[in-house]
mmCIF file of N, CA and C in Angstrom:
data_model
loop_
_atom_site.group_PDB
_atom_site.id
_atom_site.type_symbol
_atom_site.label_atom_id
_atom_site.label_comp_id
_atom_site.label_asym_id
_atom_site.label_seq_id
_atom_site.Cartn_x
_atom_site.Cartn_y
_atom_site.Cartn_z
ATOM 1 N N MET A 1 -12.086 18.296 9.878
ATOM 2 C CA MET A 1 -11.413 17.996 8.865
ATOM 3 C C MET A 1 -10.049 18.497 8.931
ATOM 4 N N ALA A 2 -9.927 18.645 10.232
ATOM 5 C CA ALA A 2 -8.040 18.868 10.050
ATOM 6 C C ALA A 2 -7.466 18.012 10.578
ATOM 7 N N ASP A 3 -7.911 16.456 11.111
ATOM 8 C CA ASP A 3 -7.085 15.159 11.073
ATOM 9 C C ASP A 3 -7.165 14.072 9.368
ATOM 10 N N ARG A 4 -8.101 15.018 8.523
ATOM 11 C CA ARG A 4 -7.322 14.762 7.305
ATOM 12 C C ARG A 4 -6.988 14.981 6.039
ATOM 13 N N VAL A 5 -6.537 16.428 6.589
ATOM 14 C CA VAL A 5 -5.640 17.263 6.200
ATOM 15 C C VAL A 5 -4.339 17.550 6.961
ATOM 16 N N LEU A 6 -3.225 16.663 6.663
ATOM 17 C CA LEU A 6 -1.590 16.742 7.772
ATOM 18 C C LEU A 6 -1.069 18.017 6.989
ATOM 19 N N LYS A 7 -0.172 18.833 8.124
ATOM 20 C CA LYS A 7 0.500 19.290 8.198
ATOM 21 C C LYS A 7 1.539 18.595 7.159
ATOM 22 N N ALA A 8 2.282 18.978 6.231
ATOM 23 C CA ALA A 8 3.544 18.245 5.592
ATOM 24 C C ALA A 8 5.019 19.050 6.162
ATOM 25 N N PRO A 9 5.710 17.849 6.951
ATOM 26 C CA PRO A 9 6.600 17.416 7.340
ATOM 27 C C PRO A 9 7.333 18.478 7.222
ATOM 28 N N ARG A 10 8.416 19.175 7.443
ATOM 29 C CA ARG A 10 9.560 19.963 6.520
ATOM 30 C C ARG A 10 10.110 18.605 6.737
ATOM 31 N N ASN A 11 10.825 17.898 7.436
ATOM 32 C CA ASN A 11 11.658 16.622 7.089
ATOM 33 C C ASN A 11 10.899 15.368 6.405
ATOM 34 N N ALA A 12 11.054 15.046 4.948
ATOM 35 C CA ALA A 12 10.554 14.682 4.016
ATOM 36 C C ALA A 12 10.141 12.457 5.006
ATOM 37 N N ARG A 13 11.181 12.207 6.124
ATOM 38 C CA ARG A 13 11.434 10.888 6.305
ATOM 39 C C ARG A 13 10.388 10.817 8.296
ATOM 40 N N THR A 14 9.290 11.779 8.436
ATOM 41 C CA THR A 14 8.538 11.667 8.815
ATOM 42 C C THR A 14 7.259 10.712 9.081
ATOM 43 N N LEU A 15 6.936 9.581 9.666
ATOM 44 C CA LEU A 15 5.837 8.870 8.993
ATOM 45 C C LEU A 15 4.792 9.874 10.025
ATOM 46 N N LEU A 16 3.772 9.197 8.730
ATOM 47 C CA LEU A 16 2.504 10.088 8.919
ATOM 48 C C LEU A 16 1.510 8.784 8.320
ATOM 49 N N PHE A 17 0.274 9.118 9.011
ATOM 50 C CA PHE A 17 -0.726 8.400 9.130
ATOM 51 C C PHE A 17 -2.604 9.007 8.543
ATOM 52 N N TRP A 18 -2.734 8.961 7.787
ATOM 53 C CA TRP A 18 -4.015 9.704 7.897
ATOM 54 C C TRP A 18 -5.373 8.631 8.702
ATOM 55 N N PRO A 19 -6.191 9.250 8.979
ATOM 56 C CA PRO A 19 -7.243 8.921 9.196
ATOM 57 C C PRO A 19 -7.538 7.363 8.510
ATOM 58 N N ALA A 20 -8.369 6.374 9.243
ATOM 59 C CA ALA A 20 -8.424 4.984 8.278
ATOM 60 C C ALA A 20 -9.616 4.705 8.320
ATOM 61 N N LYS A 21 -9.941 4.051 6.716
ATOM 62 C CA LYS A 21 -10.975 4.394 6.055
ATOM 63 C C LYS A 21 -11.964 2.795 5.856
ATOM 64 N N ALA A 22 -13.011 2.459 5.608
ATOM 65 C CA ALA A 22 -13.449 1.133 4.788
ATOM 66 C C ALA A 22 -13.784 1.600 3.281
ATOM 67 N N PRO A 23 -13.449 0.522 3.078
ATOM 68 C CA PRO A 23 -12.940 0.306 1.611
ATOM 69 C C PRO A 23 -14.209 0.581 0.519
ATOM 70 N N GLU A 24 -14.828 0.799 1.456
ATOM 71 C CA GLU A 24 -16.487 1.067 0.556
ATOM 72 C C GLU A 24 -16.315 2.969 0.497
ATOM 73 N N GLU A 25 -16.114 3.238 1.646
ATOM 74 C CA GLU A 25 -16.152 4.665 1.020
ATOM 75 C C GLU A 25 -15.164 5.115 0.659
ATOM 76 N N VAL A 26 -15.878 7.017 0.405
ATOM 77 C CA VAL A 26 -14.667 8.256 -0.216
ATOM 78 C C VAL A 26 -14.502 8.593 0.440
ATOM 79 N N VAL A 27 -13.223 9.486 0.498
ATOM 80 C CA VAL A 27 -13.203 10.394 1.781
ATOM 81 C C VAL A 27 -12.374 11.065 0.962
ATOM 82 N N GLU A 28 -12.286 12.505 1.544
ATOM 83 C CA GLU A 28 -11.171 13.264 1.283
ATOM 84 C C GLU A 28 -10.307 13.348 2.020
ATOM 85 N N ARG A 29 -8.572 13.651 1.729
ATOM 86 C CA ARG A 29 -7.700 13.743 2.444
ATOM 87 C C ARG A 29 -6.619 14.449 1.711
ATOM 88 N N GLY A 30 -5.273 14.572 2.290
ATOM 89 C CA GLY A 30 -4.404 16.130 1.721
ATOM 90 C C GLY A 30 -2.920 16.252 3.148
ATOM 91 N N PHE A 31 -2.557 16.841 1.809
ATOM 92 C CA PHE A 31 -1.383 17.849 2.802
ATOM 93 C C PHE A 31 -1.278 19.181 2.813
ATOM 94 N N ASP A 32 -1.523 19.831 3.714
ATOM 95 C CA ASP A 32 -0.893 20.829 3.991
ATOM 96 C C ASP A 32 0.344 21.597 3.880
ATOM 97 N N TRP A 33 1.205 21.791 2.845
ATOM 98 C CA TRP A 33 2.202 22.007 2.649
ATOM 99 C C TRP A 33 2.486 23.804 3.276
ATOM 100 N N SER A 34 1.919 24.742 3.887
ATOM 101 C CA SER A 34 2.340 25.321 4.084
ATOM 102 C C SER A 34 3.182 25.832 5.032
ATOM 103 N N ASP A 35 3.617 25.253 6.189
ATOM 104 C CA ASP A 35 5.157 25.313 6.512
ATOM 105 C C ASP A 35 6.035 24.808 6.245
ATOM 106 N N VAL A 36 5.935 24.160 4.979
ATOM 107 C CA VAL A 36 7.349 23.512 4.739
ATOM 108 C C VAL A 36 7.215 24.906 3.077
ATOM 109 N N LEU A 37 6.598 24.680 2.735
ATOM 110 C CA LEU A 37 6.530 26.156 1.885
ATOM 111 C C LEU A 37 6.774 27.651 1.950
ATOM 112 N N LEU A 38 7.002 27.982 3.045
ATOM 113 C CA LEU A 38 6.752 29.555 4.376
ATOM 114 C C LEU A 38 8.682 29.942 4.128
ATOM 115 N N THR A 39 8.741 30.817 3.239
ATOM 116 C CA THR A 39 10.523 31.615 3.604
ATOM 117 C C THR A 39 10.673 32.112 4.915
ATOM 118 N N PRO A 40 11.657 32.025 5.428
ATOM 119 C CA PRO A 40 11.912 32.572 6.783
ATOM 120 C C PRO A 40 11.266 33.894 7.101
ATOM 121 N N ALA A 41 11.381 34.060 6.262
ATOM 122 C CA ALA A 41 10.567 36.006 6.268
ATOM 123 C C ALA A 41 8.795 35.855 6.329
ATOM 124 N N GLU A 42 8.584 34.864 5.454
ATOM 125 C CA GLU A 42 7.386 34.928 5.838
ATOM 126 C C GLU A 42 6.750 34.200 6.958
ATOM 127 N N ALA A 43 7.696 32.911 7.461
ATOM 128 C CA ALA A 43 6.970 32.195 8.613
ATOM 129 C C ALA A 43 7.839 32.866 9.712
ATOM 130 N N ALA A 44 8.343 34.208 9.815
ATOM 131 C CA ALA A 44 8.150 35.327 10.655
ATOM 132 C C ALA A 44 7.349 36.236 11.387
ATOM 133 N N ARG A 45 6.521 36.238 9.706
ATOM 134 C CA ARG A 45 5.215 37.550 9.359
ATOM 135 C C ARG A 45 3.979 36.575 9.562
ATOM 136 N N ARG A 46 4.160 35.455 9.688
ATOM 137 C CA ARG A 46 3.188 34.638 10.295
ATOM 138 C C ARG A 46 3.054 34.185 11.694
ATOM 139 N N ALA A 47 4.244 34.176 12.236
ATOM 140 C CA ALA A 47 4.141 34.307 13.705
ATOM 141 C C ALA A 47 4.102 35.865 14.596
ATOM 142 N N ALA A 48 4.221 36.689 13.906
ATOM 143 C CA ALA A 48 3.474 38.031 14.257
ATOM 144 C C ALA A 48 2.078 37.964 13.831
ATOM 145 N N GLY A 49 1.621 37.254 13.520
ATOM 146 C CA GLY A 49 0.075 37.551 13.434
ATOM 147 C C GLY A 49 -0.656 37.601 12.097
ATOM 148 N N GLU A 50 0.506 37.681 11.526
ATOM 149 C CA GLU A 50 0.209 38.375 9.914
ATOM 150 C C GLU A 50 0.043 37.043 9.156
ATOM 151 N N ASP A 51 -1.808 36.934 8.205
ATOM 152 C CA ASP A 51 -1.939 36.194 7.391
ATOM 153 C C ASP A 51 -1.481 35.866 5.965
ATOM 154 N N VAL A 52 -0.277 34.507 6.345
ATOM 155 C CA VAL A 52 0.887 35.048 5.353
ATOM 156 C C VAL A 52 0.530 33.563 4.046
ATOM 157 N N THR A 53 0.205 33.462 2.715
ATOM 158 C CA THR A 53 0.250 32.843 2.231
ATOM 159 C C THR A 53 1.951 33.029 0.972
ATOM 160 N N PRO A 54 2.702 31.512 0.409
ATOM 161 C CA PRO A 54 3.856 31.325 0.538
ATOM 162 C C PRO A 54 4.068 32.420 -0.822
ATOM 163 N N ALA A 55 5.270 32.741 -1.588
ATOM 164 C CA ALA A 55 4.943 32.830 -2.771
ATOM 165 C C ALA A 55 5.297 31.962 -3.681
ATOM 166 N N GLY A 56 6.257 31.242 -3.190
ATOM 167 C CA GLY A 56 6.565 29.955 -4.192
ATOM 168 C C GLY A 56 5.278 28.290 -3.487
ATOM 169 N N GLY A 57 4.502 28.863 -4.085
ATOM 170 C CA GLY A 57 3.405 28.135 -3.610
ATOM 171 C C GLY A 57 3.133 26.828 -4.645
ATOM 172 N N ILE A 58 2.071 25.389 -4.633
ATOM 173 C CA ILE A 58 1.474 24.806 -5.356
ATOM 174 C C ILE A 58 1.735 24.987 -6.403
ATOM 175 N N LYS A 59 2.309 25.291 -7.591
ATOM 176 C CA LYS A 59 1.975 25.079 -8.985
ATOM 177 C C LYS A 59 0.959 23.769 -9.922
ATOM 178 N N ALA A 60 1.728 22.133 -8.934
ATOM 179 C CA ALA A 60 0.564 21.442 -9.779
ATOM 180 C C ALA A 60 0.888 20.205 -8.578
ATOM 181 N N SER A 61 0.331 19.291 -8.494
ATOM 182 C CA SER A 61 0.434 18.134 -7.353
ATOM 183 C C SER A 61 -0.314 16.983 -8.141
ATOM 184 N N SER A 62 0.214 15.779 -7.908
ATOM 185 C CA SER A 62 -0.498 14.262 -8.096
ATOM 186 C C SER A 62 -0.120 13.891 -6.821
ATOM 187 N N TYR A 63 -1.159 12.907 -7.397
ATOM 188 C CA TYR A 63 -0.708 11.706 -6.118
ATOM 189 C C TYR A 63 -0.508 9.921 -6.499
ATOM 190 N N VAL A 64 0.617 9.390 -6.053
ATOM 191 C CA VAL A 64 1.055 8.408 -6.656
ATOM 192 C C VAL A 64 0.251 7.441 -6.098
ATOM 193 N N LEU A 65 -0.745 6.063 -5.848
ATOM 194 C CA LEU A 65 -1.563 5.913 -5.708
ATOM 195 C C LEU A 65 -1.155 4.182 -5.497
ATOM 196 N N PRO A 66 -1.142 2.938 -4.551
ATOM 197 C CA PRO A 66 -0.589 2.001 -4.914
ATOM 198 C C PRO A 66 -1.765 1.281 -5.716
ATOM 199 N N GLN A 67 -1.945 0.172 -6.401
ATOM 200 C CA GLN A 67 -3.071 -0.821 -7.022
ATOM 201 C C GLN A 67 -3.957 -0.645 -6.265
ATOM 202 N N GLY A 68 -5.580 -0.542 -5.860
ATOM 203 C CA GLY A 68 -6.401 -0.888 -5.133
ATOM 204 C C GLY A 68 -7.201 0.215 -4.569
ATOM 205 N N VAL A 69 -6.349 1.243 -4.539
ATOM 206 C CA VAL A 69 -6.722 2.228 -4.203
ATOM 207 C C VAL A 69 -7.265 3.763 -5.298
ATOM 208 N N VAL A 70 -8.166 4.009 -5.539
ATOM 209 C CA VAL A 70 -8.968 5.095 -6.468
ATOM 210 C C VAL A 70 -8.761 6.273 -6.134
ATOM 211 N N ALA A 71 -8.456 7.336 -7.082
ATOM 212 C CA ALA A 71 -8.772 8.200 -7.164
ATOM 213 C C ALA A 71 -9.811 8.827 -7.869
ATOM 214 N N SER A 72 -10.178 9.651 -7.241
ATOM 215 C CA SER A 72 -11.845 10.323 -7.669
ATOM 216 C C SER A 72 -11.756 11.754 -8.487
ATOM 217 N N ALA A 73 -10.912 12.512 -7.848
ATOM 218 C CA ALA A 73 -11.151 14.274 -7.956
ATOM 219 C C ALA A 73 -9.111 14.030 -7.097
ATOM 220 N N SER A 74 -9.111 15.599 -7.357
ATOM 221 C CA SER A 74 -8.150 15.820 -6.948
ATOM 222 C C SER A 74 -8.117 17.050 -6.928
ATOM 223 N N ASN A 75 -7.439 17.888 -6.388
ATOM 224 C CA ASN A 75 -7.132 19.820 -6.548
ATOM 225 C C ASN A 75 -6.574 20.488 -5.358
ATOM 226 N N SER A 76 -5.959 21.719 -5.782
ATOM 227 C CA SER A 76 -5.350 21.800 -4.992
ATOM 228 C C SER A 76 -4.914 23.535 -4.729
ATOM 229 N N SER A 77 -4.771 24.189 -4.044
ATOM 230 C CA SER A 77 -4.792 25.563 -3.648
ATOM 231 C C SER A 77 -3.394 26.063 -3.676
ATOM 232 N N ALA A 78 -3.058 27.310 -3.419
ATOM 233 C CA ALA A 78 -1.338 27.860 -3.314
ATOM 234 C C ALA A 78 -0.213 27.006 -2.535
ATOM 235 N N THR A 79 -1.400 26.579 -1.185
ATOM 236 C CA THR A 79 -0.661 25.940 0.047
ATOM 237 C C THR A 79 -1.528 24.303 0.414
ATOM 238 N N VAL A 80 -2.449 23.437 -0.220
ATOM 239 C CA VAL A 80 -3.584 22.415 0.177
ATOM 240 C C VAL A 80 -3.276 21.877 -1.089
ATOM 241 N N ALA A 81 -3.123 20.571 -0.847
ATOM 242 C CA ALA A 81 -3.357 19.368 -1.870
ATOM 243 C C ALA A 81 -4.238 18.345 -1.237
ATOM 244 N N LEU A 82 -5.403 17.857 -2.089
ATOM 245 C CA LEU A 82 -6.406 17.238 -1.523
ATOM 246 C C LEU A 82 -6.600 16.322 -2.853
ATOM 247 N N VAL A 83 -6.649 15.001 -2.085
ATOM 248 C CA VAL A 83 -7.348 14.487 -3.199
ATOM 249 C C VAL A 83 -8.447 13.128 -2.601
ATOM 250 N N THR A 84 -9.793 12.737 -3.480
ATOM 251 C CA THR A 84 -10.596 12.006 -3.051
ATOM 252 C C THR A 84 -10.292 10.308 -3.541
ATOM 253 N N LEU A 85 -10.360 9.867 -2.269
ATOM 254 C CA LEU A 85 -9.876 7.753 -2.327
ATOM 255 C C LEU A 85 -11.462 7.161 -2.190
ATOM 256 N N THR A 86 -11.066 6.077 -3.096
ATOM 257 C CA THR A 86 -12.297 5.130 -2.386
ATOM 258 C C THR A 86 -10.720 3.745 -2.991
ATOM 259 N N GLY A 87 -11.544 3.023 -2.251
ATOM 260 C CA GLY A 87 -11.274 1.142 -2.160
ATOM 261 C C GLY A 87 -10.455 0.554 -1.467
ATOM 262 N N GLY A 88 -9.657 -0.009 -1.985
ATOM 263 C CA GLY A 88 -8.474 -0.586 -0.846
ATOM 264 C C GLY A 88 -9.211 -2.061 0.271
ATOM 265 N N GLU A 89 -7.632 -2.494 0.119
ATOM 266 C CA GLU A 89 -8.709 -4.032 0.781
ATOM 267 C C GLU A 89 -8.179 -3.752 2.468
ATOM 268 N N LEU A 90 -9.870 -4.623 2.813
ATOM 269 C CA LEU A 90 -9.795 -4.616 4.185
ATOM 270 C C LEU A 90 -8.104 -5.116 4.613
ATOM 271 N N GLY A 91 -7.793 -4.639 6.147
ATOM 272 C CA GLY A 91 -6.812 -5.191 7.153
ATOM 273 C C GLY A 91 -5.597 -4.055 6.322
ATOM 274 N N ARG A 92 -5.485 -3.853 5.028
ATOM 275 C CA ARG A 92 -4.267 -3.731 4.791
ATOM 276 C C ARG A 92 -3.953 -2.199 4.922
ATOM 277 N N VAL A 93 -2.901 -1.782 4.322
ATOM 278 C CA VAL A 93 -2.055 -0.879 5.167
ATOM 279 C C VAL A 93 -0.660 -0.178 3.513
ATOM 280 N N TYR A 94 -1.605 1.083 3.462
ATOM 281 C CA TYR A 94 -0.828 1.365 2.185
ATOM 282 C C TYR A 94 -0.160 2.958 2.204
ATOM 283 N N SER A 95 0.680 2.653 1.263
ATOM 284 C CA SER A 95 1.622 4.126 1.149
ATOM 285 C C SER A 95 1.268 4.726 0.289
ATOM 286 N N ILE A 96 0.817 5.995 0.108
ATOM 287 C CA ILE A 96 0.483 7.037 -0.704
ATOM 288 C C ILE A 96 1.522 8.448 -0.731
ATOM 289 N N THR A 97 1.934 8.650 -1.488
ATOM 290 C CA THR A 97 2.838 9.708 -2.329
ATOM 291 C C THR A 97 2.263 10.699 -2.945
ATOM 292 N N ASN A 98 1.903 12.149 -1.866
ATOM 293 C CA ASN A 98 1.802 13.415 -2.665
ATOM 294 C C ASN A 98 3.567 14.366 -3.154
ATOM 295 N N ARG A 99 3.273 14.390 -4.896
ATOM 296 C CA ARG A 99 4.298 14.779 -5.056
ATOM 297 C C ARG A 99 3.677 16.563 -5.590
ATOM 298 N N ILE A 100 3.889 17.479 -5.512
ATOM 299 C CA ILE A 100 3.791 19.217 -5.666
ATOM 300 C C ILE A 100 5.336 19.525 -6.357
ATOM 301 N N GLU A 101 4.911 20.081 -6.995
ATOM 302 C CA GLU A 101 5.948 21.673 -8.284
ATOM 303 C C GLU A 101 5.618 23.053 -7.246
ATOM 304 N N THR A 102 6.511 23.537 -7.310
ATOM 305 C CA THR A 102 5.848 25.245 -6.617
ATOM 306 C C THR A 102 6.374 26.238 -7.786
ATOM 307 N N VAL A 103 5.733 27.140 -7.696
ATOM 308 C CA VAL A 103 6.093 28.554 -8.542
ATOM 309 C C VAL A 103 7.350 29.103 -9.101
ATOM 310 N N THR A 104 8.629 28.106 -8.255
ATOM 311 C CA THR A 104 9.505 28.557 -8.420
ATOM 312 C C THR A 104 10.487 27.050 -8.360
ATOM 313 N N GLY A 105 10.025 26.288 -9.131
ATOM 314 C CA GLY A 105 10.455 24.861 -9.841
ATOM 315 C C GLY A 105 10.938 24.217 -8.821
ATOM 316 N N GLN A 106 10.344 24.067 -7.306
ATOM 317 C CA GLN A 106 10.521 23.137 -6.706
ATOM 318 C C GLN A 106 10.196 21.792 -6.711
ATOM 319 N N GLN A 107 11.008 20.526 -6.807
ATOM 320 C CA GLN A 107 9.591 19.527 -6.568
ATOM 321 C C GLN A 107 10.401 18.868 -5.234
ATOM 322 N N LEU A 108 9.159 18.767 -4.664
ATOM 323 C CA LEU A 108 8.858 18.123 -3.267
ATOM 324 C C LEU A 108 7.737 16.970 -3.168
ATOM 325 N N GLU A 109 8.257 15.520 -2.037
ATOM 326 C CA GLU A 109 6.910 15.014 -1.956
ATOM 327 C C GLU A 109 6.709 14.279 -0.634
ATOM 328 N N ARG A 110 6.394 13.771 -0.179
ATOM 329 C CA ARG A 110 5.524 13.616 1.417
ATOM 330 C C ARG A 110 5.273 11.957 1.173
ATOM 331 N N VAL A 111 4.657 11.342 1.856
ATOM 332 C CA VAL A 111 4.321 9.827 1.685
ATOM 333 C C VAL A 111 3.521 9.884 3.510
ATOM 334 N N VAL A 112 2.133 8.749 3.052
ATOM 335 C CA VAL A 112 1.581 8.526 4.022
ATOM 336 C C VAL A 112 0.872 7.728 3.822
ATOM 337 N N LYS A 113 0.622 6.915 5.370
ATOM 338 C CA LYS A 113 -0.133 6.049 4.906
ATOM 339 C C LYS A 113 -1.405 5.421 5.326
ATOM 340 N N LEU A 114 -2.105 5.003 4.905
ATOM 341 C CA LEU A 114 -3.979 4.949 4.689
ATOM 342 C C LEU A 114 -3.973 3.568 5.354
ATOM 343 N N ARG A 115 -4.431 3.095 6.445
ATOM 344 C CA ARG A 115 -4.851 1.857 7.115
ATOM 345 C C ARG A 115 -7.078 1.494 6.464
ATOM 346 N N ILE A 116 -6.813 0.527 5.509
ATOM 347 C CA ILE A 116 -7.698 0.281 5.273
ATOM 348 C C ILE A 116 -8.849 -0.799 6.429
ATOM 349 N N ARG A 117 -9.735 -0.365 6.966
ATOM 350 C CA ARG A 117 -10.338 -1.013 8.208
ATOM 351 C C ARG A 117 -11.949 -1.318 7.866
ATOM 352 N N ALA A 118 -12.475 -1.800 9.011
ATOM 353 C CA ALA A 118 -13.926 -2.239 8.857
ATOM 354 C C ALA A 118 -14.631 -0.885 9.700
ATOM 355 N N LYS A 119 -15.562 -0.377 8.132
ATOM 356 C CA LYS A 119 -16.793 0.435 9.146
ATOM 357 C C LYS A 119 -17.200 0.173 10.510
#
């Protein structure tokens, strides 16, 4: 699952790709926002080996999907936003946006590319 759930980069302009899927496949993909959401103090505690959940975790998550790609489910925890996808046209590369709101009111988004290939 590690390749299907990407670490959300601190820099929103970083180019990201999820593993390709076939049009008929139903796949779960997502973002792990923990590195973005950790405060410097929380990051230091994590670096020291402590299991840390950010105080400003995910309150709400949504995915903006292009025409042809369909979400059949989505859910999130304090740090991970998941979506279940199907569809897409063979040979196309789609841009998909994940928007989150944190419990502290921050609004963040990251864009990922999804290639549709033959199975």
